[in-house]
JSON list of C-alpha atoms in Angstrom, two decimals:
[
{"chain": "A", "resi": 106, "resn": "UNK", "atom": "CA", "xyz": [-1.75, -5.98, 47.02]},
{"chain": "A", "resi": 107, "resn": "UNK", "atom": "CA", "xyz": [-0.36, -8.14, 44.36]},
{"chain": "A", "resi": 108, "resn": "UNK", "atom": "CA", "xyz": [2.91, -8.34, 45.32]},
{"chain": "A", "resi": 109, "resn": "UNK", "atom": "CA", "xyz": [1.78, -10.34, 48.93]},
{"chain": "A", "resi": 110, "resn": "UNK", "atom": "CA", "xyz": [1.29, -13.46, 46.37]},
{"chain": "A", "resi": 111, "resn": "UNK", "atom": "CA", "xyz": [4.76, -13.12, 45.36]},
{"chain": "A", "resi": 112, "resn": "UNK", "atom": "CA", "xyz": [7.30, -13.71, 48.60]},
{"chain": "A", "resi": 113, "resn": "UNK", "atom": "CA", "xyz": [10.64, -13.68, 47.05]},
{"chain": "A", "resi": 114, "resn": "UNK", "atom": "CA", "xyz": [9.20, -9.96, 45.60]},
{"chain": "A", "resi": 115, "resn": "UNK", "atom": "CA", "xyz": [8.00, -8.90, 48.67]},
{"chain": "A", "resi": 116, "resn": "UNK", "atom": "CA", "xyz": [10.77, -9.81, 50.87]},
{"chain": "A", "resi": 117, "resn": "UNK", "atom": "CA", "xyz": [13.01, -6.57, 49.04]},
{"chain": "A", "resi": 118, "resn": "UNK", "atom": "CA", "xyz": [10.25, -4.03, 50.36]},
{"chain": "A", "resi": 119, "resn": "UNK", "atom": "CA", "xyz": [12.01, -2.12, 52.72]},
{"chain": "A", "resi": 120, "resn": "UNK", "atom": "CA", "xyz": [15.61, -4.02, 52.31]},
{"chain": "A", "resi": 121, "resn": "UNK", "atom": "CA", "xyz": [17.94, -1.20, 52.99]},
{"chain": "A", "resi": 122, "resn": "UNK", "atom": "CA", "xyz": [20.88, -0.38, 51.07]},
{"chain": "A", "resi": 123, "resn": "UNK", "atom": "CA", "xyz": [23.84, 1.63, 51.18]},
{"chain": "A", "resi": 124, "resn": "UNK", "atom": "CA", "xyz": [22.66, 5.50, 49.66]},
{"chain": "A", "resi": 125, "resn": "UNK", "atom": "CA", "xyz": [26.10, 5.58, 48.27]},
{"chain": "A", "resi": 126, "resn": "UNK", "atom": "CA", "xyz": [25.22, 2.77, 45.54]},
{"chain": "A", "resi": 127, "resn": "UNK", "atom": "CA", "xyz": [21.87, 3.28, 45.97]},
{"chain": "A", "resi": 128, "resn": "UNK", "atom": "CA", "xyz": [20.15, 6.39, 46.15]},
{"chain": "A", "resi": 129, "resn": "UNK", "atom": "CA", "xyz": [17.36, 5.02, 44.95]},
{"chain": "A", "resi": 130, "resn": "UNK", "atom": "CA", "xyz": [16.16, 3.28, 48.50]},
{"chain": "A", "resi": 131, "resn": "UNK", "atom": "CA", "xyz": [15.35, -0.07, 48.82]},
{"chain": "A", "resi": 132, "resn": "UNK", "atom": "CA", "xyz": [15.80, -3.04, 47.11]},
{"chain": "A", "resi": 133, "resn": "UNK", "atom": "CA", "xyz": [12.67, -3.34, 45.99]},
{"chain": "A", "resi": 134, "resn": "UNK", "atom": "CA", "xyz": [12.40, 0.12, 44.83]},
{"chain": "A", "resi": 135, "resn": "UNK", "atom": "CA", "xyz": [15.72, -0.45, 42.55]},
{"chain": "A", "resi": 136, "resn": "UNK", "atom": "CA", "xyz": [14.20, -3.79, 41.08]},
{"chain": "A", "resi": 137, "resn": "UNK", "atom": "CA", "xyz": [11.56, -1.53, 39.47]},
{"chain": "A", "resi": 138, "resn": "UNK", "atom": "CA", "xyz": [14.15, 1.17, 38.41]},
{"chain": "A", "resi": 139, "resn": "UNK", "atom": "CA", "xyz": [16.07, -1.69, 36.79]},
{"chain": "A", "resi": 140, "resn": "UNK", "atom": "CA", "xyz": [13.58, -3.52, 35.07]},
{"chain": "A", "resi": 141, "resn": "UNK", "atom": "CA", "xyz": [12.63, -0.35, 33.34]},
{"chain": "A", "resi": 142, "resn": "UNK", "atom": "CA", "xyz": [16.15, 0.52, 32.70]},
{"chain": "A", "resi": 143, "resn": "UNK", "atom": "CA", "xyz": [16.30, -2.90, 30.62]},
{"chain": "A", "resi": 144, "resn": "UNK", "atom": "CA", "xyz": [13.29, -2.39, 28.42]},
{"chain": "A", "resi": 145, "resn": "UNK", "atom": "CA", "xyz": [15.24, 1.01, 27.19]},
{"chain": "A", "resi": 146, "resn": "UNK", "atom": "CA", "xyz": [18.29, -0.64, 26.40]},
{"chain": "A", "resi": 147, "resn": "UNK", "atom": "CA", "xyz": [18.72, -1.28, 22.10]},
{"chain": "A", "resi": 148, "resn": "UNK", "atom": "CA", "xyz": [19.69, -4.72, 23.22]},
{"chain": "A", "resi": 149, "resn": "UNK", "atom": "CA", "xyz": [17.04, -6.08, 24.48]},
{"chain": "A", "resi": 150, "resn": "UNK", "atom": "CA", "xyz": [14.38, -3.99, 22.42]},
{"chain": "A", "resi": 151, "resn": "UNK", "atom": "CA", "xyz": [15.57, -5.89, 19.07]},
{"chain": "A", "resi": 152, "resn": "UNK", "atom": "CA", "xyz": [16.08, -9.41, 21.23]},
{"chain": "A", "resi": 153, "resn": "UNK", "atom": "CA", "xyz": [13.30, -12.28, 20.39]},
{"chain": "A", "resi": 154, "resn": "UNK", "atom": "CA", "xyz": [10.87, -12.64, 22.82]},
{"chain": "A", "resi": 155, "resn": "UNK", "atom": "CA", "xyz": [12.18, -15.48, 24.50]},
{"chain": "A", "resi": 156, "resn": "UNK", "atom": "CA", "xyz": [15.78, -13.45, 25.49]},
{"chain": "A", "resi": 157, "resn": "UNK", "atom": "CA", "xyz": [13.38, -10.83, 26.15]},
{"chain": "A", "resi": 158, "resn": "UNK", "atom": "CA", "xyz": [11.73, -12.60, 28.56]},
{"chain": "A", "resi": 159, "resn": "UNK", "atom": "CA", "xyz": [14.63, -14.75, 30.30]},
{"chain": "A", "resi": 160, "resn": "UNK", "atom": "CA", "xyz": [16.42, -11.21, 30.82]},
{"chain": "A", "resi": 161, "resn": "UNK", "atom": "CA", "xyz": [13.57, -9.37, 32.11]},
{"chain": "A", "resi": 162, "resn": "UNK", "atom": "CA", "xyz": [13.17, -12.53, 34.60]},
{"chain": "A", "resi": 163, "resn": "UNK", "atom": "CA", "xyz": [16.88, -12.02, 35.72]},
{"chain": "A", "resi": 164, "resn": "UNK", "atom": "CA", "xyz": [16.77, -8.51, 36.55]},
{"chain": "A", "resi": 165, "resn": "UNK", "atom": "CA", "xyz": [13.81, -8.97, 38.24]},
{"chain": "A", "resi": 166, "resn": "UNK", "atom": "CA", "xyz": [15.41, -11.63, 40.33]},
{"chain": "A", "resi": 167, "resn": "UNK", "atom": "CA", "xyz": [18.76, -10.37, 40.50]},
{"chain": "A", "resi": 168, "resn": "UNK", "atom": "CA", "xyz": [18.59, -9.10, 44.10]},
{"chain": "A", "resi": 169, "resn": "UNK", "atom": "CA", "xyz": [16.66, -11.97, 45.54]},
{"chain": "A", "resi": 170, "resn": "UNK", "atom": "CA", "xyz": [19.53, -12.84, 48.03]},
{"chain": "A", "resi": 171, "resn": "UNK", "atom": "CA", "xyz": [19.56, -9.49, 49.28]},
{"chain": "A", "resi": 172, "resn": "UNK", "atom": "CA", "xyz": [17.02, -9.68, 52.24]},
{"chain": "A", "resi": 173, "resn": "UNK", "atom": "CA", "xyz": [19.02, -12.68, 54.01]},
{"chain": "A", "resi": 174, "resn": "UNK", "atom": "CA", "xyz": [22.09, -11.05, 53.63]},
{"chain": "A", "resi": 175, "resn": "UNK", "atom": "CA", "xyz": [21.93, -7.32, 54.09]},
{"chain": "A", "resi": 176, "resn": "UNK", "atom": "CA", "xyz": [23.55, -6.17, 57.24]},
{"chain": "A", "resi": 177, "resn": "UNK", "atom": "CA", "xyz": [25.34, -3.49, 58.49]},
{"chain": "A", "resi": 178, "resn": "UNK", "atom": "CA", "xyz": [28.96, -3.63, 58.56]},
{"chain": "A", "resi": 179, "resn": "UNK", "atom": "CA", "xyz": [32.41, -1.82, 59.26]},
{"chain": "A", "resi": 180, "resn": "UNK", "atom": "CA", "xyz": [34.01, -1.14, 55.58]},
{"chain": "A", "resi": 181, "resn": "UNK", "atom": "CA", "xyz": [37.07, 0.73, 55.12]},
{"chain": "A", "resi": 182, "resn": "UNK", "atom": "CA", "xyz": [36.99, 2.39, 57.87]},
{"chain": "A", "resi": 183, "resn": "UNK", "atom": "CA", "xyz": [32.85, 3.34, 57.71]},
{"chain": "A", "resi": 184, "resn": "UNK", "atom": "CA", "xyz": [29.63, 1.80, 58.60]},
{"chain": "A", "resi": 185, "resn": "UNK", "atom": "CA", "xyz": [27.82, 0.34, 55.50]},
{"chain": "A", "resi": 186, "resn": "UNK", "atom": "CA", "xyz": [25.05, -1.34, 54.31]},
{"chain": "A", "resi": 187, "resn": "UNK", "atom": "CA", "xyz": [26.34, -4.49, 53.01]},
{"chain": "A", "resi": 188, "resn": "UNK", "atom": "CA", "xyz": [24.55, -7.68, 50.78]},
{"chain": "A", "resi": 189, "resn": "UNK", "atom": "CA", "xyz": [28.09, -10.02, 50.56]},
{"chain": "A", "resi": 190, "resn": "UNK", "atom": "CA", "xyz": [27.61, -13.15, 48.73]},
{"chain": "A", "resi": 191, "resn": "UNK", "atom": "CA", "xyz": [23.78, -11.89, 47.62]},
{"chain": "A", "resi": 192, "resn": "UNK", "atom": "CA", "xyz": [24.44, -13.14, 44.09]},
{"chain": "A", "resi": 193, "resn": "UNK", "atom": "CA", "xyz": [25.09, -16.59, 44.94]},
{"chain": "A", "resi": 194, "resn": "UNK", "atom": "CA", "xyz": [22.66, -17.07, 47.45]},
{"chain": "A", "resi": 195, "resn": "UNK", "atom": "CA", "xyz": [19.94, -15.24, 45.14]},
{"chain": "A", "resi": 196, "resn": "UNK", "atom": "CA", "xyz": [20.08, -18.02, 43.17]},
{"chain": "A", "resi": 197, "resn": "UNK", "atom": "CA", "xyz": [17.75, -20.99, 44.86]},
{"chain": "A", "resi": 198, "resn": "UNK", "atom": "CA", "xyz": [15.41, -18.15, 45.82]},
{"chain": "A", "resi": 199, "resn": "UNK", "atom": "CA", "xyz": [15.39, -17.09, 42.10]},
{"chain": "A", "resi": 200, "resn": "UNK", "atom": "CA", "xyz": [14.75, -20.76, 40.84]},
{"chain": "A", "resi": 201, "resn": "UNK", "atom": "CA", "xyz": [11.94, -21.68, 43.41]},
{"chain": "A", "resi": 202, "resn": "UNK", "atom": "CA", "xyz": [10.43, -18.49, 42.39]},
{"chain": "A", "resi": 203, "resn": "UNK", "atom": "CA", "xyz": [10.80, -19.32, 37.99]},
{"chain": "A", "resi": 204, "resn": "UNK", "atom": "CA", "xyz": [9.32, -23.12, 39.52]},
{"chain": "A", "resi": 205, "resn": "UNK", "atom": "CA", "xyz": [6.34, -21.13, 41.11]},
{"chain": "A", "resi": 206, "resn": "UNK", "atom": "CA", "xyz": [5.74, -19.43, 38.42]},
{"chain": "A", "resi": 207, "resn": "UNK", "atom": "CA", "xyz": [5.71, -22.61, 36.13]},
{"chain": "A", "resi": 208, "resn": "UNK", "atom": "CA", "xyz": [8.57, -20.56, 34.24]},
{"chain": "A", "resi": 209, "resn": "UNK", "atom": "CA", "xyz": [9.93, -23.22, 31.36]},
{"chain": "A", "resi": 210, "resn": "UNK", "atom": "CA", "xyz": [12.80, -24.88, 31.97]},
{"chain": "A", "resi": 211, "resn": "UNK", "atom": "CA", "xyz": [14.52, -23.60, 28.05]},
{"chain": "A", "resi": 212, "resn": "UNK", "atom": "CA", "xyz": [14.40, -20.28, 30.49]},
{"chain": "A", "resi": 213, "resn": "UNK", "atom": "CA", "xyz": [14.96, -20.77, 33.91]},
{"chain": "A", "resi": 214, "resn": "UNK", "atom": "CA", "xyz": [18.30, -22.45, 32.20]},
{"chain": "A", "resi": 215, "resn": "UNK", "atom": "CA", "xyz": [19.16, -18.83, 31.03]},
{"chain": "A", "resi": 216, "resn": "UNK", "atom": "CA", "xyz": [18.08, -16.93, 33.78]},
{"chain": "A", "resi": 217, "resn": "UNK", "atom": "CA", "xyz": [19.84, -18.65, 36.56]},
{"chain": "A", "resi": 218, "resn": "UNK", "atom": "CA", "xyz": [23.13, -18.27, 35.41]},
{"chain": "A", "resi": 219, "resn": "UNK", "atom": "CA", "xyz": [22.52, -14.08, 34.90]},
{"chain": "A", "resi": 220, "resn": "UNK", "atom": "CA", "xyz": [21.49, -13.78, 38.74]},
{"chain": "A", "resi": 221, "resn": "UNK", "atom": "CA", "xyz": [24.49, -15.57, 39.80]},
{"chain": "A", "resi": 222, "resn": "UNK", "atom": "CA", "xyz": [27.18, -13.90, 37.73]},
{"chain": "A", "resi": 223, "resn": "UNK", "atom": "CA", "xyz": [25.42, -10.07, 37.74]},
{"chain": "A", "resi": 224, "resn": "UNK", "atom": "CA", "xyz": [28.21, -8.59, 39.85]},
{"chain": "A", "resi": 225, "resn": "UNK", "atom": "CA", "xyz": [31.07, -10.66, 37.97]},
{"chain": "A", "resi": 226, "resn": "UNK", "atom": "CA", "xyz": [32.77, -7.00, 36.64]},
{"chain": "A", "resi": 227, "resn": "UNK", "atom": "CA", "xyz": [33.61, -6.70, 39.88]},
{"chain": "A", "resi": 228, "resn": "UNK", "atom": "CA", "xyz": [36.38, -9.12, 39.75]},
{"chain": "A", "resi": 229, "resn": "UNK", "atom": "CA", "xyz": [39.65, -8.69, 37.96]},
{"chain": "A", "resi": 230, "resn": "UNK", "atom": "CA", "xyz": [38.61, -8.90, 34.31]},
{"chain": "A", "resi": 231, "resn": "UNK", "atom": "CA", "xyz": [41.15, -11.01, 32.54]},
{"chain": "A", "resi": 232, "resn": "UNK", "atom": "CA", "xyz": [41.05, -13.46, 29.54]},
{"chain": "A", "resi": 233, "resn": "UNK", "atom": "CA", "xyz": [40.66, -16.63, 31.57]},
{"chain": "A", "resi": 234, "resn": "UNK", "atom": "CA", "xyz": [38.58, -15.19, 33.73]},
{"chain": "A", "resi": 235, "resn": "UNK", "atom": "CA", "xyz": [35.83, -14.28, 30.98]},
{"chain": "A", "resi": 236, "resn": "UNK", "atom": "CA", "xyz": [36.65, -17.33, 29.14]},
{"chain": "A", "resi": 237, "resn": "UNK", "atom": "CA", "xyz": [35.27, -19.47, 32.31]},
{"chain": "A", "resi": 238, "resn": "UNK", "atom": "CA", "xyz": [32.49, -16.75, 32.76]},
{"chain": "A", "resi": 239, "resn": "UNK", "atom": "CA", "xyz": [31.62, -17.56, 29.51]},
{"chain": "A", "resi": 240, "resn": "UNK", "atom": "CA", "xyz": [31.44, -21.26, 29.63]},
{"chain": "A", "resi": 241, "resn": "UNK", "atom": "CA", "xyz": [29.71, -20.90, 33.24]},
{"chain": "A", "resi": 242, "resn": "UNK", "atom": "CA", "xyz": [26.80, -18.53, 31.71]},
{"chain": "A", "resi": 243, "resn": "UNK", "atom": "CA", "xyz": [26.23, -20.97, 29.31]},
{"chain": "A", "resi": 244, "resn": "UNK", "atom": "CA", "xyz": [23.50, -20.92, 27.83]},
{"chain": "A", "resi": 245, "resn": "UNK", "atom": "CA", "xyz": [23.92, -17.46, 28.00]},
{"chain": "A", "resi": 246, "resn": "UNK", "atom": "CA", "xyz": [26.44, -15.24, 26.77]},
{"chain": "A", "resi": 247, "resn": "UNK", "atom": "CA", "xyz": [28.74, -12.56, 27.86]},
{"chain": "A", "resi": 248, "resn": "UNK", "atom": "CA", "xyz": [26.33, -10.02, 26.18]},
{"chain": "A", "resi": 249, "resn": "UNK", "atom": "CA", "xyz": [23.54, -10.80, 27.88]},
{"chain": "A", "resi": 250, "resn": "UNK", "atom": "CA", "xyz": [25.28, -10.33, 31.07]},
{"chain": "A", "resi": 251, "resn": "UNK", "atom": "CA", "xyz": [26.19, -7.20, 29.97]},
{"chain": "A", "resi": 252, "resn": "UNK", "atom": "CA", "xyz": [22.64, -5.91, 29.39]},
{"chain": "A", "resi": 253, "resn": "UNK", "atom": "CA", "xyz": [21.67, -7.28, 32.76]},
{"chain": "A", "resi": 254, "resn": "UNK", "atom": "CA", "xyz": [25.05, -5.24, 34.65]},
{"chain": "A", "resi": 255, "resn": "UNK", "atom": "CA", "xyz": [23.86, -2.40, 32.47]},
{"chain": "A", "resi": 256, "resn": "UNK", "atom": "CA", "xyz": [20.11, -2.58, 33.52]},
{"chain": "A", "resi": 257, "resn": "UNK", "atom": "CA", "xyz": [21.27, -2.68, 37.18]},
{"chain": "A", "resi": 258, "resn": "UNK", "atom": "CA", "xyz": [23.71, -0.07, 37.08]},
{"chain": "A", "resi": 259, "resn": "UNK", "atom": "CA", "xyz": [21.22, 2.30, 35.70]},
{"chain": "A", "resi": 260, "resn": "UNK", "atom": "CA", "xyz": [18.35, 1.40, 37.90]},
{"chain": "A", "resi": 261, "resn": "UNK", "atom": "CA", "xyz": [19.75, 3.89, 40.23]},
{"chain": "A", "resi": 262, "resn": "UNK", "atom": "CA", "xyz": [18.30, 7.34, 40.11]},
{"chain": "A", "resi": 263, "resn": "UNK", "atom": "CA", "xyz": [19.35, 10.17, 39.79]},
{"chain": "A", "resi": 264, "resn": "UNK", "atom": "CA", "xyz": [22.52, 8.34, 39.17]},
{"chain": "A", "resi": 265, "resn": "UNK", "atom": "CA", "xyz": [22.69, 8.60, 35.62]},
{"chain": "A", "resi": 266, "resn": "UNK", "atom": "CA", "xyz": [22.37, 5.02, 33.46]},
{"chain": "A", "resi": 267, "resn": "UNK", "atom": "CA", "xyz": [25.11, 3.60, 31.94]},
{"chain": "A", "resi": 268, "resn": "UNK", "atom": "CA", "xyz": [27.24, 0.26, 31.95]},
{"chain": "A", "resi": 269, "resn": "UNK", "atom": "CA", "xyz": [29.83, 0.55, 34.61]},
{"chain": "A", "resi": 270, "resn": "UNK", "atom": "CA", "xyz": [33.39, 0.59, 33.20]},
{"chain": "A", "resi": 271, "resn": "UNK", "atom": "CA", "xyz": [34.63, -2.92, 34.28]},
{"chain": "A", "resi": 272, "resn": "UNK", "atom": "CA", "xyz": [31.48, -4.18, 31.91]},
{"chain": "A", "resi": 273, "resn": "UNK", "atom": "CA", "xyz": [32.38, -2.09, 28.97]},
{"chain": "A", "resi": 274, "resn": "UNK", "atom": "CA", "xyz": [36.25, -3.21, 28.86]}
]
């Protein structure tokens, strides 16, 4: 019953998502696959504790925009479950939740940035592009992204884990 003391955590219990992406079930449900998808990763087992920690906090709250804006929608031409804009709106739910948690400010800095950007290898990947990514994660880097892409991608079983394509270019 620990999670009732955390809102943001318990809001993605029982947020539905597409079984196409996620065949995991619900949002909730993938935050724990991802979050122990990270801790595998080489990346972040030879990162200092405070990367550690601000990355762990991002894929925890990567998703946090999901439960105001999952709906079901017509997509090409079939019904989905859909979470448009989830990223961006994840983000003052992610920061009142780091606040909450008296999280220090040296890593709410880092983490905020990673829940905004986590689906940026969706877009066209080209040089300005990740040059502005770049300056817009900042304090964070491009690698760090990575590992948190690479944690959600594989935080969806029995999809195997890997870093989607777009992220790897």
């Amino acid at each position: 019953e620990w999670i009732e003391h955390f809102p943001e955590l318990h809001a993605l219990v029982g947020v539905r998502q597409d079984p196409e992406w996620h065949p995991e079930g619900d949002v909730f449900t993938h935050t724990c696959h991802c979050c122990d998808a990270l801790v595998q990763l080489p990346g972040w087992q030879g990162a200092d504790a405070e990367s550690r920690t601000a990355w762990m906090l991002a894929v925890l709250a990567h998703d946090f925009g999901k439960p105001q804006t999952t709906h079901e929608a017509i997509k090409n031409g079939r019904r989905r479950i859909v979470s448009p804009e989830h990223d961006e709106l994840g983000v003052p739910v992610a920061e009142a939740f780091l606040a909450r948690i008296n999280t220090p400010n040296a890593i709410r800095e880092r983490v905020l940035p990673l829940v905004r950007y986590h689906m940026a290898h969706l877009n066209p990947i080209q040089a300005r592009y990740v040059r502005r990514l770049a300056k817009r994660l900042q304090p964070e880097t491009i690698a760090a992204l990575c590992l948190v892409i690479t944690a959600d991608a594989s935080g969806r079983p029995p999809n195997p884990p890997g870093i989607p394509e777009a992220a790897a270019a």
